[in-house]
XYZ file of C-alpha atoms in Angstrom:
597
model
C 89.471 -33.752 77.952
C 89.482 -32.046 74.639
C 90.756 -33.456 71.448
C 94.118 -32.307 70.969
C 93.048 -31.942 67.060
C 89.581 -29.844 65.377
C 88.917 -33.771 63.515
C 90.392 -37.012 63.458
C 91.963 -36.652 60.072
C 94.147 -33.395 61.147
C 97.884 -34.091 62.429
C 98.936 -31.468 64.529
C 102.606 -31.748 63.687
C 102.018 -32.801 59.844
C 100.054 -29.924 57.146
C 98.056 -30.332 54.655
C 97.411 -28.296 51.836
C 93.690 -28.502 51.939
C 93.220 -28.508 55.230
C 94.761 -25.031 54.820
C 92.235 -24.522 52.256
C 89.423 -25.219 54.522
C 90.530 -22.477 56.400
C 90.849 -19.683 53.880
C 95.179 -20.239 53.719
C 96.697 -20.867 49.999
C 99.400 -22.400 50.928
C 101.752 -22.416 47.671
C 104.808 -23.473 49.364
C 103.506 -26.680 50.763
C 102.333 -28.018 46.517
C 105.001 -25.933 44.697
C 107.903 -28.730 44.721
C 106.121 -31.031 43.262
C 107.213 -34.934 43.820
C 108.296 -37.108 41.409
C 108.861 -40.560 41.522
C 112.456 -41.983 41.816
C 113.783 -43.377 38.487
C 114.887 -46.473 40.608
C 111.326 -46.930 42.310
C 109.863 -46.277 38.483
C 111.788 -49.163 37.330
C 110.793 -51.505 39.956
C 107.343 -50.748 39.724
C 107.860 -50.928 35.619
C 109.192 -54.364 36.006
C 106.119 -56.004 38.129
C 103.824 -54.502 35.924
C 104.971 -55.238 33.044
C 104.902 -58.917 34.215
C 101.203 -58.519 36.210
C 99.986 -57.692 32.300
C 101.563 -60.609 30.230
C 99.668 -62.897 33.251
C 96.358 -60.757 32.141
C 96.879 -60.546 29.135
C 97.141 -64.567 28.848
C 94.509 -65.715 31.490
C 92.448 -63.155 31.406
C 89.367 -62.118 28.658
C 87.813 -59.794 30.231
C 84.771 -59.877 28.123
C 84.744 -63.908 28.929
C 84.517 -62.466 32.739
C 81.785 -60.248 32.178
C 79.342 -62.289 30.553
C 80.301 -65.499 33.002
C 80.486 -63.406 36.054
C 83.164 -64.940 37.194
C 87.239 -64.637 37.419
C 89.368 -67.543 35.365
C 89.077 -70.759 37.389
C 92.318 -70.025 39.900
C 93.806 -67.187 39.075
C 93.207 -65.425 42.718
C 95.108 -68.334 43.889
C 98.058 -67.435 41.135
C 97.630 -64.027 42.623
C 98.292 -65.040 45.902
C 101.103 -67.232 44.740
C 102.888 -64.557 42.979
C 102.547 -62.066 46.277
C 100.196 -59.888 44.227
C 97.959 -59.478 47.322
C 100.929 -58.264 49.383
C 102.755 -55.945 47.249
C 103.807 -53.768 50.044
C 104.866 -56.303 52.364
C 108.216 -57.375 52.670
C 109.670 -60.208 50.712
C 110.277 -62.184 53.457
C 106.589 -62.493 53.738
C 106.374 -63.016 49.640
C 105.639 -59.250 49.244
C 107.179 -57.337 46.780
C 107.897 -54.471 49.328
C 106.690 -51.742 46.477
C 105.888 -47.939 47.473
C 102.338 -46.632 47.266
C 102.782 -45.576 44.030
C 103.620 -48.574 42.331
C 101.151 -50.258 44.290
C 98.289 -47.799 42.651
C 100.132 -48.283 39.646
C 99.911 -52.003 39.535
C 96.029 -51.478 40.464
C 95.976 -49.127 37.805
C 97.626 -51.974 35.112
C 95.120 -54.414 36.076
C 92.248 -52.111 35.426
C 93.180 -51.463 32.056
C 92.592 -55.074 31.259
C 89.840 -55.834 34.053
C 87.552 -53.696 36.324
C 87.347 -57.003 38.721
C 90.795 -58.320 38.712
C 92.022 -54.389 39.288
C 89.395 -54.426 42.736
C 90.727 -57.860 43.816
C 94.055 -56.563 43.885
C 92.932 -53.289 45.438
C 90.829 -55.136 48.245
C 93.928 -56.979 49.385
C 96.640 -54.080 49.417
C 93.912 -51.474 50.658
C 92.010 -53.582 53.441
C 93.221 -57.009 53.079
C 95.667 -58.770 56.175
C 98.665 -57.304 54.327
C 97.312 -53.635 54.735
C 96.689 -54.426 58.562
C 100.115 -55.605 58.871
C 101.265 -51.956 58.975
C 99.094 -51.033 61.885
C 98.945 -54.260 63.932
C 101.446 -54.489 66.774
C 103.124 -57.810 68.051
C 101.243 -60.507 69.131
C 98.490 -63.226 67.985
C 96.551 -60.975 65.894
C 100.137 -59.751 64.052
C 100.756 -63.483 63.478
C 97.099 -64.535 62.093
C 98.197 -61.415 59.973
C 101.562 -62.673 59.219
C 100.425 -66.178 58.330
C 97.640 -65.795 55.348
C 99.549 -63.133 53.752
C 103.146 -65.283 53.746
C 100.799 -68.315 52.266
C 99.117 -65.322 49.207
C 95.881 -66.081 51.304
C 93.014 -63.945 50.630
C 91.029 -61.791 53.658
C 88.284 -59.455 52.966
C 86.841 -56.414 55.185
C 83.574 -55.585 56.642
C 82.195 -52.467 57.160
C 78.462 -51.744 55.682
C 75.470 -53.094 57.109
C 71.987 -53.692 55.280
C 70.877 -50.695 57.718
C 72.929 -48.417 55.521
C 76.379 -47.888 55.538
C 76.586 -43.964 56.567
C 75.314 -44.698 60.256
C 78.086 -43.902 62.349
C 76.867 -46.465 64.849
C 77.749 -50.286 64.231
C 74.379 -52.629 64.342
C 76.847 -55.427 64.568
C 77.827 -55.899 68.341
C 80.644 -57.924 69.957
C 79.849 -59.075 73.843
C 82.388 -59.423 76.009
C 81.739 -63.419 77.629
C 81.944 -63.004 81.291
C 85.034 -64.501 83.081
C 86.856 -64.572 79.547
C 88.575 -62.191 77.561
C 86.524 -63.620 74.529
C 83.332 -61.568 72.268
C 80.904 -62.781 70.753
C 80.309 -61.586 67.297
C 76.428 -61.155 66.027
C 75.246 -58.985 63.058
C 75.135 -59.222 59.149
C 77.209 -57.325 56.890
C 76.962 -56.384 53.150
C 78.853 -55.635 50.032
C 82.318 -57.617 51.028
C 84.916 -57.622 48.789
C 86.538 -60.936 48.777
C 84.149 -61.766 51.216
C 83.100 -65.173 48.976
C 86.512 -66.443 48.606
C 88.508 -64.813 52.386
C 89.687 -67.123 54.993
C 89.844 -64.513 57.377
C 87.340 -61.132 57.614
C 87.863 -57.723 59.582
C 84.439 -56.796 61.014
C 83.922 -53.383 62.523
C 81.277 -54.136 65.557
C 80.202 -51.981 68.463
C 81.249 -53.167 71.877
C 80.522 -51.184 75.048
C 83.337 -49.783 77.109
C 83.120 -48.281 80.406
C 79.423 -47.373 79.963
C 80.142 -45.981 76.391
C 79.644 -47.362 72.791
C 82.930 -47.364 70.671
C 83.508 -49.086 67.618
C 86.213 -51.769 67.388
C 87.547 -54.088 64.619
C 87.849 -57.921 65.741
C 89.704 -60.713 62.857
C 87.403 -63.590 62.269
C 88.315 -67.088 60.409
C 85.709 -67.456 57.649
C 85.562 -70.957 58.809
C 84.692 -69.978 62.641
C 81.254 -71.502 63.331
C 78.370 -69.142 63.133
C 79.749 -67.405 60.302
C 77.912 -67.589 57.092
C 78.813 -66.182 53.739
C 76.098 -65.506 51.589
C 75.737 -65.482 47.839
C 77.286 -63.299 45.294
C 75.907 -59.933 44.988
C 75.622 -59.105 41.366
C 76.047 -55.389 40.102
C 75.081 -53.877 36.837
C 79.347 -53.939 36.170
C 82.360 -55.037 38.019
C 80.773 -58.663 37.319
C 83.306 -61.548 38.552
C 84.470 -59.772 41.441
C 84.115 -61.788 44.167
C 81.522 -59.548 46.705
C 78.692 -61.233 48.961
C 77.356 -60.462 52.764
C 78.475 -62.461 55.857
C 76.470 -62.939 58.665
C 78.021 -63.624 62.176
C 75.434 -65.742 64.456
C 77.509 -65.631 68.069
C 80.758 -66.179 66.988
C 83.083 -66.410 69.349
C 86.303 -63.964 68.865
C 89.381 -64.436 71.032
C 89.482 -60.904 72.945
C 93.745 -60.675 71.085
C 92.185 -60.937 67.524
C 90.651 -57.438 68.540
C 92.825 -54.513 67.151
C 92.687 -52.211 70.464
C 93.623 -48.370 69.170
C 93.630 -45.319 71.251
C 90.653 -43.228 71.707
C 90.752 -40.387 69.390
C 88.281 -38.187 71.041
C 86.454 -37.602 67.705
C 83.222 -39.327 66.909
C 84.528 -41.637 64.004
C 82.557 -44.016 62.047
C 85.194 -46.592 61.470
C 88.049 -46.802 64.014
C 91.101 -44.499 63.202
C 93.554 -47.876 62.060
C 90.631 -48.605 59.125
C 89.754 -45.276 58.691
C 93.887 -44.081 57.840
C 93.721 -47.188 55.692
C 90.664 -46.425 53.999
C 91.834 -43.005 53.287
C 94.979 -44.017 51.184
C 92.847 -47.485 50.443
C 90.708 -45.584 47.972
C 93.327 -44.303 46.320
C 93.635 -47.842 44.888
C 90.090 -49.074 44.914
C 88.503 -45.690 43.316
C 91.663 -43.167 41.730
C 93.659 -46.104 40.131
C 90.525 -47.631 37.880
C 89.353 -44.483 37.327
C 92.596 -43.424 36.039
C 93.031 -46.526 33.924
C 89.496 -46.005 32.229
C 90.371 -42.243 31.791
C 93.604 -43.621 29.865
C 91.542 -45.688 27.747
C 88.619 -43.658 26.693
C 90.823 -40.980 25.646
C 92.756 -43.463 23.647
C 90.069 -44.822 21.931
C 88.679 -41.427 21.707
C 92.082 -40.234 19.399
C 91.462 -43.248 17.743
C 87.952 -43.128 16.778
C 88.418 -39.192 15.394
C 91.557 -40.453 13.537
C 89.729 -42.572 11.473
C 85.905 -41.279 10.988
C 85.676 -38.599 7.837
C 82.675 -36.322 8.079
C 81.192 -34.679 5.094
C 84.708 -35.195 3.588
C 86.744 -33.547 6.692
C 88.231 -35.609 9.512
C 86.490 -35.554 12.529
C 89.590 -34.287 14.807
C 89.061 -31.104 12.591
C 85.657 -30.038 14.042
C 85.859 -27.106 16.997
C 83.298 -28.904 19.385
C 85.670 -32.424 18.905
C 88.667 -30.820 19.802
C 87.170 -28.945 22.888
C 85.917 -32.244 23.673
C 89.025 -34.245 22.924
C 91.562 -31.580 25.045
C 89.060 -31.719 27.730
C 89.107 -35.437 28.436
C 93.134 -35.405 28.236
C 93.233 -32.612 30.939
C 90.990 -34.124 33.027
C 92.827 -37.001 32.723
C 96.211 -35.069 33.702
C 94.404 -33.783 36.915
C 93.183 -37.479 38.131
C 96.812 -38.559 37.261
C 98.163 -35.483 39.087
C 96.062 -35.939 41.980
C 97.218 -39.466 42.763
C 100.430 -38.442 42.328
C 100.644 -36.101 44.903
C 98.007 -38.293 46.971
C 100.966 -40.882 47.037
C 104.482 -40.076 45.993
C 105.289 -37.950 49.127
C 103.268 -40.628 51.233
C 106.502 -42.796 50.274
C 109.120 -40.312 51.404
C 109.970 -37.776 54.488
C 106.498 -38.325 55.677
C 106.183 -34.238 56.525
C 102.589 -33.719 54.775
C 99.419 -34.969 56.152
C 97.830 -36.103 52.749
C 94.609 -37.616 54.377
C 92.569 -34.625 53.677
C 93.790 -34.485 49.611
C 93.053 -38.532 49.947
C 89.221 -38.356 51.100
C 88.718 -35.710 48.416
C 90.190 -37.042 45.504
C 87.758 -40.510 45.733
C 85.218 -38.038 44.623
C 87.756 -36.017 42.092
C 89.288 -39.279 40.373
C 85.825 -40.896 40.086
C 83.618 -37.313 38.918
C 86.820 -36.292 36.500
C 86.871 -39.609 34.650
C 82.472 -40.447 34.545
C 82.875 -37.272 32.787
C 85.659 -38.834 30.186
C 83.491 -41.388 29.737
C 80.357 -39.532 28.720
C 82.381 -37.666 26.456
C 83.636 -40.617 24.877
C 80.241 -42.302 24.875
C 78.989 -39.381 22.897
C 81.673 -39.444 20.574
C 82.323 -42.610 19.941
C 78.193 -42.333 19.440
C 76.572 -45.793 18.532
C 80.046 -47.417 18.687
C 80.275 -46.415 22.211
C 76.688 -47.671 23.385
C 76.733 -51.147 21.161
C 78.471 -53.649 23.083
C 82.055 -54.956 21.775
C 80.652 -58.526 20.754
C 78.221 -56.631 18.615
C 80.672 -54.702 17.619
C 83.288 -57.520 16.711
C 80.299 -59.360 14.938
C 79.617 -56.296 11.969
C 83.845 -56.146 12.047
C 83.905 -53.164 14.056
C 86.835 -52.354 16.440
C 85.469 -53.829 19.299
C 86.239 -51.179 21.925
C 84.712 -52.332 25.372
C 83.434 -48.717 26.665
C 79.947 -50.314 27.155
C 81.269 -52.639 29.677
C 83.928 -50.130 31.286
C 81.504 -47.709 31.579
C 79.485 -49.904 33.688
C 82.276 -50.558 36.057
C 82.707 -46.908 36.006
C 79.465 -46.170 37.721
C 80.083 -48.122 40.624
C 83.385 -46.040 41.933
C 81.049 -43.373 42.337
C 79.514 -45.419 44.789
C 82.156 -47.953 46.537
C 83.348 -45.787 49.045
C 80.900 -43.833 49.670
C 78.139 -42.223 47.603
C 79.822 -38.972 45.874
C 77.426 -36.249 47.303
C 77.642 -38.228 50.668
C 81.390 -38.233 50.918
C 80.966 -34.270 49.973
C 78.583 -33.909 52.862
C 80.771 -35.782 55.365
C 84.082 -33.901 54.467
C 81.834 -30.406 55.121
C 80.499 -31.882 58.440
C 83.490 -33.511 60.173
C 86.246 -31.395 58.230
C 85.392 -27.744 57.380
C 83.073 -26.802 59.896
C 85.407 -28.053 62.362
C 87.768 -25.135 61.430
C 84.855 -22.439 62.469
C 83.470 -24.152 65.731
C 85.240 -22.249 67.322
C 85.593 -19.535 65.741
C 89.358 -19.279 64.301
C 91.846 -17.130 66.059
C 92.473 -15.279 62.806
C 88.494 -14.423 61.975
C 88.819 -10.979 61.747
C 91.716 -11.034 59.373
C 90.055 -13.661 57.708
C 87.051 -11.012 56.917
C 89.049 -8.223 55.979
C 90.109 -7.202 52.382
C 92.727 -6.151 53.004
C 94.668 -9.189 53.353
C 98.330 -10.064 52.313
C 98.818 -10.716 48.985
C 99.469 -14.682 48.429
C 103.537 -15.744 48.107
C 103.278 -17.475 44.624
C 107.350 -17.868 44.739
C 108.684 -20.120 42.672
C 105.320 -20.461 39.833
C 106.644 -21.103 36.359
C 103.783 -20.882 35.034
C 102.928 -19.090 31.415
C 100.669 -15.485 32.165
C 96.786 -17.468 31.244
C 98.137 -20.146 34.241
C 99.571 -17.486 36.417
C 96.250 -15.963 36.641
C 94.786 -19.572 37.213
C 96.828 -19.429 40.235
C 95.970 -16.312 41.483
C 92.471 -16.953 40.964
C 92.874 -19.857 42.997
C 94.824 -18.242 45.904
C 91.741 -15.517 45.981
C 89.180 -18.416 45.404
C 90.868 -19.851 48.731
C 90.483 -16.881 51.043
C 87.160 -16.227 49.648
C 86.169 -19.823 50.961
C 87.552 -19.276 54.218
C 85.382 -16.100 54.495
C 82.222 -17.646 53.334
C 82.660 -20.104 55.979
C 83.280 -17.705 58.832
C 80.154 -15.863 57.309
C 78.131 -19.389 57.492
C 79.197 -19.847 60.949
C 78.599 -16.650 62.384
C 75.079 -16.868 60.917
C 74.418 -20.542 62.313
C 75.445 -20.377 66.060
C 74.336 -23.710 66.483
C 76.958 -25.888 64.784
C 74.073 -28.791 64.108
C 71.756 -26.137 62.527
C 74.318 -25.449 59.942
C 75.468 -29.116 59.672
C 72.019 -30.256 58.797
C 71.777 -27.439 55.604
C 73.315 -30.420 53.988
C 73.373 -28.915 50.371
C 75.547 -25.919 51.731
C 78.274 -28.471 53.091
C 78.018 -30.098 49.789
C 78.669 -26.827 47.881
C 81.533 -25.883 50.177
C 83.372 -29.655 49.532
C 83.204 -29.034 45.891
C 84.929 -25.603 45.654
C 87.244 -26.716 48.280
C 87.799 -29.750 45.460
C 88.238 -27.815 42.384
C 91.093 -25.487 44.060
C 92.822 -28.674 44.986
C 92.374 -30.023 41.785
C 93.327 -26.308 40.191
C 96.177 -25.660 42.977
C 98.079 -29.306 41.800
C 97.603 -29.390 38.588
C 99.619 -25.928 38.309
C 102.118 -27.128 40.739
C 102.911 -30.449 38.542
C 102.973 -28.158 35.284
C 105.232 -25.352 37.218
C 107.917 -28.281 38.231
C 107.965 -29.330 34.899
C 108.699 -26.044 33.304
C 110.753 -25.745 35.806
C 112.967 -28.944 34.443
C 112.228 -27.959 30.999
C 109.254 -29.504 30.298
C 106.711 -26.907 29.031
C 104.118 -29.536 27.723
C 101.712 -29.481 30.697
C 101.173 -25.862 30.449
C 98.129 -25.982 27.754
C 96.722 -28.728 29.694
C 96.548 -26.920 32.954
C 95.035 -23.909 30.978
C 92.866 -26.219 29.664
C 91.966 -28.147 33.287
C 91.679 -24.977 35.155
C 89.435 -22.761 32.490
C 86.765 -24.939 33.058
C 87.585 -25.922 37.312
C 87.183 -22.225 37.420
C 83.756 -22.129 35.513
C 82.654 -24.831 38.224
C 83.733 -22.856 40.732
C 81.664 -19.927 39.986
C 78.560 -21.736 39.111
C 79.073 -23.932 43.106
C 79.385 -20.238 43.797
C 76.488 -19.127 42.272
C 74.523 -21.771 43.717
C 75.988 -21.016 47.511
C 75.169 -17.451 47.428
C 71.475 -17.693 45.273
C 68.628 -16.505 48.018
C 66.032 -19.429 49.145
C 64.860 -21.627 46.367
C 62.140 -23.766 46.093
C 60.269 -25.583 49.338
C 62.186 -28.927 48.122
C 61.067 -30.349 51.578
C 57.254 -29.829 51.115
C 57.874 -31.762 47.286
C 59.634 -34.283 48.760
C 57.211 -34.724 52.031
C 54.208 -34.852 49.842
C 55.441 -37.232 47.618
C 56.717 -39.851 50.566
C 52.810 -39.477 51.891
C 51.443 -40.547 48.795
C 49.405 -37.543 48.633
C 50.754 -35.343 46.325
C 51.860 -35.842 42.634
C 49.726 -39.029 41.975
C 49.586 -38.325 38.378
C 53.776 -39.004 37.954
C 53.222 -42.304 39.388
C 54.006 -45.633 36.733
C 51.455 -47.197 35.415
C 49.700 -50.348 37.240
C 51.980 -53.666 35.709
C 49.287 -55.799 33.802
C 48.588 -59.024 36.099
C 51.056 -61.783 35.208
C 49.331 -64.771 33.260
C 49.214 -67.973 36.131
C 51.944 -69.736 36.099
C 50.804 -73.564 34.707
C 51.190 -76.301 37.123
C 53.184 -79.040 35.856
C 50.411 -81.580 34.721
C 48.693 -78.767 32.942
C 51.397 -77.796 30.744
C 50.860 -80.149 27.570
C 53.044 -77.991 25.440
């Protein structure tokens, strides 16, 4: 039987603004009423976060945690106490019951103090037993569930393997026992969150079904025997959050702690209950710390311009400052904008299919705010490169970008490697749209297509052209793909031009990005709030400049023979001369009684 659906992230009775996108549709009336969150939900949310700081703010020194590599001696279990690991669960569970805004905003709070405590939080409400909770059903699973997050327990999940976390097939394995409805559980798994301090561990494992391979996710207690957690892995940032590998030497797994889902008839890496959570889960493990560091770096940014005199004139006065300053604080509005729209409605009527807009904007939130960060790092110069201890030593202001920066890095990576993720979303999402070919292909070619309904922009003339740019951008895209297609018969032989698919997923990005950040600054006109206007200009001048130069690079003819480089260079025959030099031989290491020093 044939899926009912072209991937396993569309929703036939649910749109999606991008998905439309993929397909060459600007959909303006799906992004023009832009949400905003309800004053009452804002105030709730305002409340916990406001107390989730003063607890940072006192137990916390975040510098402290980076150099010790380690969080304060029991503050996860005050977490856990305080139902900061369930926020979205109810309170009858000691949840807070919060909407997936606040919840990213709470992440987001966090992060401003701590990379690590902001990812411990994130773990839990993204992955973590309370996140399962939403998609378990009744039973003894539900009430393992039920029971660590009610006691602020911590859980972990695990996904990536030391073979490499992009294979779509599972090297850990669950056998069914014969006569028993019980698995056992072998295989290692790396780079757990919580996975040095969780009682109780998801673990995706393949388990053959009816002569078929299928990927299913099984609970396991941490204490279980044949389960061993590992040490720490240490990263160049995010140091004190707790992450480590688990190995699973035939553990036995009741067959009820499995989470059974239906078979989506798509070939899915994770199954579809992890894979829906980590959709909206990296909204809080990637967009909310990469939102928080944006926030920073362009506050310390204002700061360090207010104060530094150049030659007798104030740095803020400079032209290449101020493009870099305005910059920053529109990129900024987009990653902010982007969760927003990522979340807010996710909370509501439940009408959109945001799953699409959430797999793209891990690679948005984290690209947008790098970018802030090597801005800052370049203005803030030596300031920005010297550590804040050094910095607090020669009574500097001891601004911490060396060490956020660091944690910055890696949310280009958790998640998913950024030109990866690009290269999955043009595999399993927009090529789906043109195998088969569409229904509407040959209006999709023509040029003479209907002019886009823009109803409803208020939007000064420089961002009403942004828009229309955007709408043609969009049809454009959908022709290009058509064009790909039509030239590629074989799906595969077009799916394996890997660089294309990575092109296509970052136009397909920057009209998102362009498309919502005019929407937010057209619903505030529209309430009489005009002051998102220049920052849209600002965002969408230079989304459209990286549009044309993706474009550039999709259309150029053949380039260089990057396979032959790279072939030559794995054989060890070509190239010799770019090879480091030989390491001088270490001097022996003295044995004991030989060491008279």
């Amino acid at each position: 039987m044939a899926p009912p659906t072209r991937n396993a992230t569309s929703d036939p009775d649910r749109p999606s603004f991008l998905e439309e996108v993929y397909q060459g549709r600007f959909r303006w009336d799906l992004v023009r009423g832009f949400p905003v969150q309800d004053p009452e939900d804002a105030r709730t949310g305002d409340h916990l976060i406001g107390e989730l700081t003063a607890l940072l703010r006192d137990r916390v020194d975040p510098d402290e945690t980076d150099s010790r590599r380690r969080l304060p001696d029991g503050l996860l279990d005050e977490l856990g106490r305080r139902g900061y690991f369930a926020l979205q669960a109810a309170p009858s569970l000691g949840g807070h019951g919060l909407s997936h805004y606040n919840t990213f905003r709470m992440v987001a709070a966090a992060a401003s103090v701590s990379t690590p405590v902001a990812l411990s939080l994130a773990i839990e409400n993204a992955l973590g037993a309370s996140a399962f909770l939403s998609v378990v059903p009744k039973g003894p699973l539900r009430d393992l569930l039920t029971d660590v997050v009610r006691r602020g327990g911590r859980s972990a999940s695990a996904d990536s393997e030391p073979e490499g976390a992009a294979n779509q097939r599972r090297s850990t394995t669950a056998t069914r026992i014969v006569g028993t409805e019980d698995y056992l559980l072998n295989g290692r798994k790396v780079f757990v969150g919580h996975a040095p301090v969780a009682e109780v561990v998801s673990v995706s494992a393949t388990v053959r079904e009816d002569g078929a391979d299928r990927v299913r996710m099984f609970f396991v207690r941490t204490d279980s025997p044949g389960v061993t957690c590992g040490v720490w892995h240490e990263y160049m940032g995010i140091k004190g959050f707790p992450n480590g590998w688990l190995e699973f030497r035939d553990v036995r797994v009741p067959g009820e702690l499995m989470l059974v889902e239906r078979d989506a008839g798509h070939a899915v890496r994770t199954t579809p209950a992890t894979a829906r959570l980590v959709g909206r889960g990296r909204m809080h493990l990637i967009a909310a710390p990469s939102l928080a560091v944006a926030r920073l770096c362009v506050g310390w940014m204002r700061d360090f311009a207010a104060r530094r005199i150049i030659d007798g004139r104030p740095l803020a006065q400079y032209e290449e400052v101020q493009r870099q300053l305005a910059d920053s604080l529109a990129d900024t509005f987009a990653v902010e904008t982007m969760a927003q729209w990522c979340l807010l409605p996710d909370d509501g009527s439940g009408t959109l299919n945001l799953r699409f807009e959430q797999n793209a904007v891990k690679n948005a939130s984290s690209l947008l705010s790098w970018g802030i960060a090597d801005r800052a790092m370049s203005l803030l110069a030596g300031e920005g490169y010297e550590t804040a201890a050094s910095k607090r030593r020669r009574g500097a202001p001891p601004v911490p970008l060396e060490r956020f920066t660091r944690d910055l890095r890696n949310l280009r990576i958790s998640g998913g490697v950024d030109f990866q993720i690009d290269n999955w979303i043009g595999k399993l999402s927009i090529l789906s749209y043109y195998y088969p070919e569409p229904e509407d292909a040959d209006a999709l070619l023509s040029e003479d297509g209907a002019e886009p309904d823009l109803t409803g922009a208020v939007l000064d003339p420089r961002n009403l052209d942004h828009l229309r740019y955007a709408a043609a951008e969009t049809r454009r895209f959908g022709r290009t793909c058509l064009q790909l297609a039509r030239s590629h018969p074989d799906r595969e032989e077009l799916a394996s031009r890997e660089r294309v698919l990575i092109l296509l997923a970052g136009i397909a990005r920057e009209i998102l990005g362009m498309s919502l950040v005019l929407a937010r600054a057209s619903a505030m006109s529209g309430s009489g709030d005009e002051s998102a206007q220049p920052l849209a200009d600002v965002f969408c001048s230079a989304a459209r400049h990286r549009v044309d130069d993706l474009r550039r690079r999709l259309d150029a003819p053949p380039g260089p023979d990057f396979a032959a480089v790279s072939a030559g260079w794995m054989a060890g025959t070509e190239f010799g001369f770019l090879d480091p030099p030989s390491p001088a031989s270490p001097e022996p290491t003295a044995r004991p009684e030989e060491n008279h020093a």
